[in-house]
Amino acid sequence: MADLDVGPSGRRDRGNRSRGSNNHNFNRPPKRPRPDDSYMDDGYNERGQSQHDRRHRGTAVNARLQRMLVNIAGSTKLPQDEAMDIARQFGEHFDDEAVKTEFFDHLVQLIIEQPFRIPHVAAVAFYANDDKPEITAEAIKRVAGRTQEMLNAGQWKEFKLLLRFFACIQSLLEGDGVFFLLDQLFDTVVDLQSANENDVVGLELVKIILLTIPYALVSGGSSFYGKASELLEKTSIVATNRLPMETLVELYVSDSPEKPIPYHSALGLLQTQLEKEAESGWNFACIPRFPKYIPRKIDDDQPMPSAPRLHALPTIRIPSPVNPGPKLLFPEAYFSLYTDHELETVPKTTDVASSLLRDAIVDTINQLDGNRDEAARILVQLSNYWALDTFAPSGTPPDKLEEVAKDQKIPPGSTLWKSEDMIIDAIFSQLFKLPGPEHKLVYYHTLITQSCKFAPAAIAPSLGRAIRFIYKSIDVMDLELVNRFCDWFSHHLSNFEFRWRWAEWIEDLDRSNLHPKKAFIIAALDKEIRLSFAKRIRSTVPVEYHSLIPEAMDEDRSPDFKYDNPLTPFAQEAQTLLTLIKKRVPEKDIQETIDKIHEQAIGLDFKDVLVPSTDVFVTAICRLGSKSLSHVLSCIERGKERLLNIANTSPAARRQIVASVVEYWKDQPGIAINIVDKLLNYQILAPSTVIEWALGDYLGAGEALTEGWVFEMVANTVAKVSGRIHQIVTARLQKGLPAEQIQLVEATLTKDRESSRALFKLIEDSVSAVAQGSANHLIEKETNGELSAEDGQLIRDWAKRWQTVFIRKSQVEESVVGEEAVDAKIRLLAAEPEPEPEPESTSMHEGNGFAEHKVNGEEEMV
Amino acid sequence: MPPVRSTVERMDKPSSYASSKKRRRYRDDDASRVSPEVEDKLKDATTLYVGNLSFYTTEEQIHELFSKCGEIKRLVMGLDRFQKTPCGFCFVEYYSHQDALDCMKYIGGTKLDERVVRTDLDEGFVEGRQYGRGKSGGQVRDEYRQEYDPGRGGFGRALNDDYGERDDYR
């Protein structure tokens, strides 16, 4: 125990050294000199000194190699020089087990996390093969291991990325190399597709096959063209087949002539693009090339190196049955904001580069959600990672592309795509992905914000073009996407001083409030105000918009209490009730006042006297709780028993609760939505009550369907119900659940599933009546001229868009929690081997070296 | 197998503030490292401390932004100990740990009410922690602040106080 008698300096030293090995920050220059670079052993431990030296050298090498690897292609150096350099330096330390382990760990991780760099990582293995084929062999072995794991787990994206590594070293693989595996994958597709006509796993596999071929051909060269063509012939039927459920993922109203981009199935598009690429000689110009052989320093008496050593692709077993994986698979639509416009700023939809680049950018985005700064940084360097002459210089305006090309003598035939457009395009493809993207929508918001911060001059103009493009066709966009767009737009502006050229949209203010563009403006302003405040938002828009922001909101005070006006029926009782609730009097005193209201209400010919008394009671609660959400919650809690009673007694009074909240907060619907949400949590309101009110009492002739907040309220309510069922399904899918528990969970599941279906039916019945023009109020108002024919048509179109959204949501739910879906998951669960003991590390610990901290002396220090 | 380290640093790590006091004693210790015990406490954390808010930012605004990461279970505004008015911080509690992590990744460091807000994983709200601990009732950082900040009451109220923002809510 030599450590025991060391002084403070020695102990500090320990801490320092271990930091060096445990706390790398690979992508940024270290703030302080790295201890492993400057470390001088102070000799406190004679016995261990040489050992320490060696270990220290090891960590320094480790750190350097990892830094080089994870930063490959990130600088102005030639990627092939970097790859060769890494291969050489790593070769020199290949006998050091620690260096080896860490290096390959990083190599595999880099493939999964930073897809842009896969060709470059593969290039390291490729060049290493010349002098030290052991490196290549080991890399292949390590990547293959991970590939098998991901395949077993149904982690398709990771599987695809790892496979790409093999594709990139196709020229070093024996026999058919990666094509052997692709053939096997296709056999699996055939099995899956013949077993189930709505199979989506097979589609995913075909996508993986098609996205692997280009990289394999670039590396493998012309000898594999035949293999590729063969495969492509086989995948055609699957890839170009249109599934009925594809209608659900369309971004625009499918039969509208106004949609700005036709529907493309991402898979179908990829298939035809590849077929086209085959005709023009499998060029794949955007994929970076690594020269086959760079002569090294060769001594005269050394023979020229012979053909490269080839490696066998390790056997990768496709499990049967195939694990569909944890994520919900859906056919994908290909969407672009900029494609096929007059000026070609992104690849045409006929060009395979559009799919290749999109795939890599989207994966980068989704894999790096752990650090949006790094994600944005890598994205804005997009052009670094692809073949030279793919992109125009950063920030070139679309109309200057030709000019700049001439000025800078960019060789003819090069493409001049704008990397900014491609980044924004890819982020929006996720923001607008149906039924939903991989991460929470706010991630994509924040990624756009971050990209704007890194490259404002380049990104901002692209973003402006994107907004205009979307706004122009917002009338025919899927309604859920309109709401996502509105949410993003307001959130984005809130990060940039609410700056937007509102003047551009002024003429749309003359339109009817029922018009989708006007409705969007109203909703967007509301959302901006929610994140800020009315006065501030008014100061950011032209005067023409001011009438859309009620003056009453400027003052920092609560909304009016309608019973302050003595002419309002029950005004006196309402005032009394307000005082009583404030004083926290016993229930029976409150009941006295309520009874008074009931007595009068009978005289006033109310069908249900509980309705006016509920209005008074709930409005009073809103008034008393108007200061903040916490205030209203505490008022609701005090009145909870009464509210529950009301809700259980009369359906009309139940709906009145929602009506009163919304009426009180009519200028700030966001607050009403929040309160209704809490009332659902207290189970004072049932989800069906909210729908019955919003799409019944409040529907009118269908005008309600045009209001963004109504959609939000309904969608939130549906999401809450779905979320609960998902939890129940998760509970059911726990391994080793006792029989009686299973019974209990399944009973709940059956019940909730039924009420969820009833909820969707309620929505469908209500909106379809409007869509078909058979809703009574709509007919009435159209007949008596209250609604113009034009407005009537607008409302019907809104209703159709509502219908599409909720049919989709209902079908998505069926595919997650429907009987068939759950049964399939239960069967898969039963087929799984018994779980191994829980590994010590959880996702929380990943990425910060948690496990190592324990051994580095931290505990002794504190 | 040891946990695989990410090639980029993650933003949803528990930050260093929970061990800030310890760190102040050991200044040579690495600032970005969190001790295992702290990390253990935060491994299921559903609460976030949110700092650098304007005094005028309301619960509703916070709700609007933070619910983009998941349903909010509870929101506790930080108050001036004496005046019981907002003093520029709050606690946001989610139902799930993942939502709290996502909030670190997607909302921390972005703007609310035109100020960059800071988020940190927190082991959970305890009654009493909603009050500022500065001498005059607000957060300590507002006692010593030398720059004028209109969103946080102008200049610092007492410049020669102890220092360390974290004391406010510990």
mmCIF file of C-alpha atoms in Angstrom, chain A residues 12 19 23-25 27 70 109-110 113-114 368-372 374 439-440 442-443 446 453 487 491 494-495 497-498 530-533 536 628-630 671 674 677-678 681 720 844-848 850-853 856 858 861, chain B residues 3-14 22 26 28-30 32-37 39 42-43 59-61 63-65 68-69 71-72 75 95 97-99 101-102 104-114 121:
data_model
loop_
_atom_site.group_PDB
_atom_site.id
_atom_site.type_symbol
_atom_site.label_atom_id
_atom_site.label_comp_id
_atom_site.label_asym_id
_atom_site.label_seq_id
_atom_site.Cartn_x
_atom_site.Cartn_y
_atom_site.Cartn_z
ATOM 1 C CA ARG A 12 -3.868 14.871 -6.784
ATOM 2 C CA ARG A 19 -8.888 11.934 -15.772
ATOM 3 C CA ASN A 23 -12.599 11.840 -19.757
ATOM 4 C CA HIS A 24 -11.859 12.440 -23.353
ATOM 5 C CA ASN A 25 -13.638 15.041 -25.245
ATOM 6 C CA ASN A 27 -14.133 16.649 -30.851
ATOM 7 C CA VAL A 70 -13.403 10.525 -34.688
ATOM 8 C CA GLN A 109 -19.227 3.418 -32.398
ATOM 9 C CA LEU A 110 -18.283 5.909 -35.072
ATOM 10 C CA GLU A 113 -23.118 7.402 -34.605
ATOM 11 C CA GLN A 114 -21.651 9.304 -37.512
ATOM 12 C CA LEU A 368 -26.622 12.389 -32.707
ATOM 13 C CA ASP A 369 -29.619 13.599 -30.765
ATOM 14 C CA GLY A 370 -27.501 13.267 -27.633
ATOM 15 C CA ASN A 371 -25.617 16.405 -28.599
ATOM 16 C CA ARG A 372 -27.388 18.854 -30.863
ATOM 17 C CA GLU A 374 -22.174 18.369 -32.485
ATOM 18 C CA HIS A 439 -37.262 11.708 -31.645
ATOM 19 C CA LYS A 440 -39.479 14.283 -30.078
ATOM 20 C CA VAL A 442 -38.614 19.616 -30.325
ATOM 21 C CA TYR A 443 -35.270 17.972 -31.136
ATOM 22 C CA THR A 446 -33.582 22.826 -31.636
ATOM 23 C CA LYS A 453 -26.413 29.743 -34.852
ATOM 24 C CA ASP A 487 -45.483 24.798 -33.461
ATOM 25 C CA HIS A 491 -40.880 28.173 -31.344
ATOM 26 C CA SER A 494 -39.057 32.766 -30.182
ATOM 27 C CA ASN A 495 -35.360 31.966 -30.359
ATOM 28 C CA GLU A 497 -36.383 37.827 -31.451
ATOM 29 C CA PHE A 498 -39.594 36.908 -33.283
ATOM 30 C CA ARG A 530 -47.949 31.737 -25.372
ATOM 31 C CA LEU A 531 -44.151 31.672 -25.408
ATOM 32 C CA SER A 532 -43.941 35.407 -24.848
ATOM 33 C CA PHE A 533 -46.673 37.975 -24.192
ATOM 34 C CA ARG A 536 -44.222 41.972 -27.224
ATOM 35 C CA SER A 628 -51.323 31.110 -12.634
ATOM 36 C CA LEU A 629 -51.633 27.449 -13.360
ATOM 37 C CA SER A 630 -50.770 26.593 -9.756
ATOM 38 C CA ILE A 671 -54.348 28.183 -20.930
ATOM 39 C CA ASN A 674 -53.849 23.232 -20.113
ATOM 40 C CA ASP A 677 -55.732 18.618 -19.629
ATOM 41 C CA LYS A 678 -55.442 18.767 -15.845
ATOM 42 C CA ASN A 681 -55.859 13.961 -15.099
ATOM 43 C CA LYS A 720 -53.379 10.924 -23.509
ATOM 44 C CA MET A 844 -27.950 6.817 -18.594
ATOM 45 C CA HIS A 845 -24.417 5.714 -17.984
ATOM 46 C CA GLU A 846 -23.472 5.329 -21.536
ATOM 47 C CA GLY A 847 -21.158 7.920 -22.804
ATOM 48 C CA ASN A 848 -19.685 9.228 -19.619
ATOM 49 C CA PHE A 850 -19.438 5.940 -15.307
ATOM 50 C CA ALA A 851 -18.127 2.506 -14.555
ATOM 51 C CA GLU A 852 -14.543 3.627 -14.633
ATOM 52 C CA HIS A 853 -14.986 6.393 -12.155
ATOM 53 C CA ASN A 856 -9.999 5.931 -10.234
ATOM 54 C CA GLU A 858 -12.598 9.584 -6.757
ATOM 55 C CA MET A 861 -10.748 11.999 -2.511
ATOM 56 C CA PRO B 3 -20.328 0.959 -21.395
ATOM 57 C CA VAL B 4 -19.399 2.122 -24.861
ATOM 58 C CA ARG B 5 -18.427 5.724 -24.882
ATOM 59 C CA SER B 6 -20.158 7.932 -27.365
ATOM 60 C CA THR B 7 -18.007 9.625 -29.992
ATOM 61 C CA VAL B 8 -19.561 12.934 -28.964
ATOM 62 C CA GLU B 9 -20.159 14.162 -25.474
ATOM 63 C CA ARG B 10 -23.790 13.777 -24.466
ATOM 64 C CA MET B 11 -25.804 16.717 -23.230
ATOM 65 C CA ASP B 12 -28.088 14.728 -20.977
ATOM 66 C CA LYS B 13 -25.440 13.861 -18.436
ATOM 67 C CA PRO B 14 -26.186 14.947 -14.925
ATOM 68 C CA LYS B 22 -17.252 19.197 -3.111
ATOM 69 C CA TYR B 26 -11.032 20.269 -4.709
ATOM 70 C CA ASP B 28 -8.087 20.484 -9.300
ATOM 71 C CA ASP B 29 -10.790 17.975 -9.835
ATOM 72 C CA ASP B 30 -12.206 17.970 -13.293
ATOM 73 C CA SER B 32 -17.118 18.115 -15.923
ATOM 74 C CA ARG B 33 -16.909 15.001 -13.825
ATOM 75 C CA VAL B 34 -19.772 13.967 -11.632
ATOM 76 C CA SER B 35 -19.136 11.649 -8.749
ATOM 77 C CA PRO B 36 -20.750 8.234 -8.933
ATOM 78 C CA GLU B 37 -22.929 8.790 -5.893
ATOM 79 C CA GLU B 39 -24.900 10.171 -10.650
ATOM 80 C CA LEU B 42 -29.856 11.258 -10.564
ATOM 81 C CA LYS B 43 -30.164 8.086 -12.561
ATOM 82 C CA GLU B 59 -45.669 29.497 -15.218
ATOM 83 C CA GLU B 60 -47.698 29.381 -18.420
ATOM 84 C CA GLN B 61 -44.730 30.327 -20.573
ATOM 85 C CA HIS B 63 -45.298 25.180 -19.332
ATOM 86 C CA GLU B 64 -45.671 25.983 -23.000
ATOM 87 C CA LEU B 65 -41.992 25.400 -23.712
ATOM 88 C CA LYS B 68 -42.630 20.044 -25.669
ATOM 89 C CA CYS B 69 -40.551 17.341 -23.962
ATOM 90 C CA GLU B 71 -46.271 16.027 -19.895
ATOM 91 C CA ILE B 72 -45.349 18.088 -16.869
ATOM 92 C CA LEU B 75 -43.945 23.056 -11.817
ATOM 93 C CA TYR B 95 -43.529 11.898 -15.258
ATOM 94 C CA HIS B 97 -36.837 10.158 -16.602
ATOM 95 C CA GLN B 98 -36.520 10.069 -20.376
ATOM 96 C CA ASP B 99 -38.517 13.280 -20.694
ATOM 97 C CA LEU B 101 -33.141 13.791 -20.234
ATOM 98 C CA ASP B 102 -34.706 14.960 -23.482
ATOM 99 C CA MET B 104 -31.604 18.565 -21.088
ATOM 100 C CA LYS B 105 -30.762 17.768 -24.693
ATOM 101 C CA TYR B 106 -33.391 19.788 -26.502
ATOM 102 C CA ILE B 107 -34.406 22.692 -24.279
ATOM 103 C CA GLY B 108 -31.452 23.455 -22.028
ATOM 104 C CA GLY B 109 -29.466 26.281 -23.584
ATOM 105 C CA THR B 110 -32.324 27.520 -25.776
ATOM 106 C CA LYS B 111 -34.374 30.651 -25.281
ATOM 107 C CA LEU B 112 -37.509 31.226 -23.285
ATOM 108 C CA ASP B 113 -38.903 34.721 -23.113
ATOM 109 C CA GLU B 114 -35.804 35.718 -25.085
ATOM 110 C CA LEU B 121 -30.998 17.338 -13.630
#
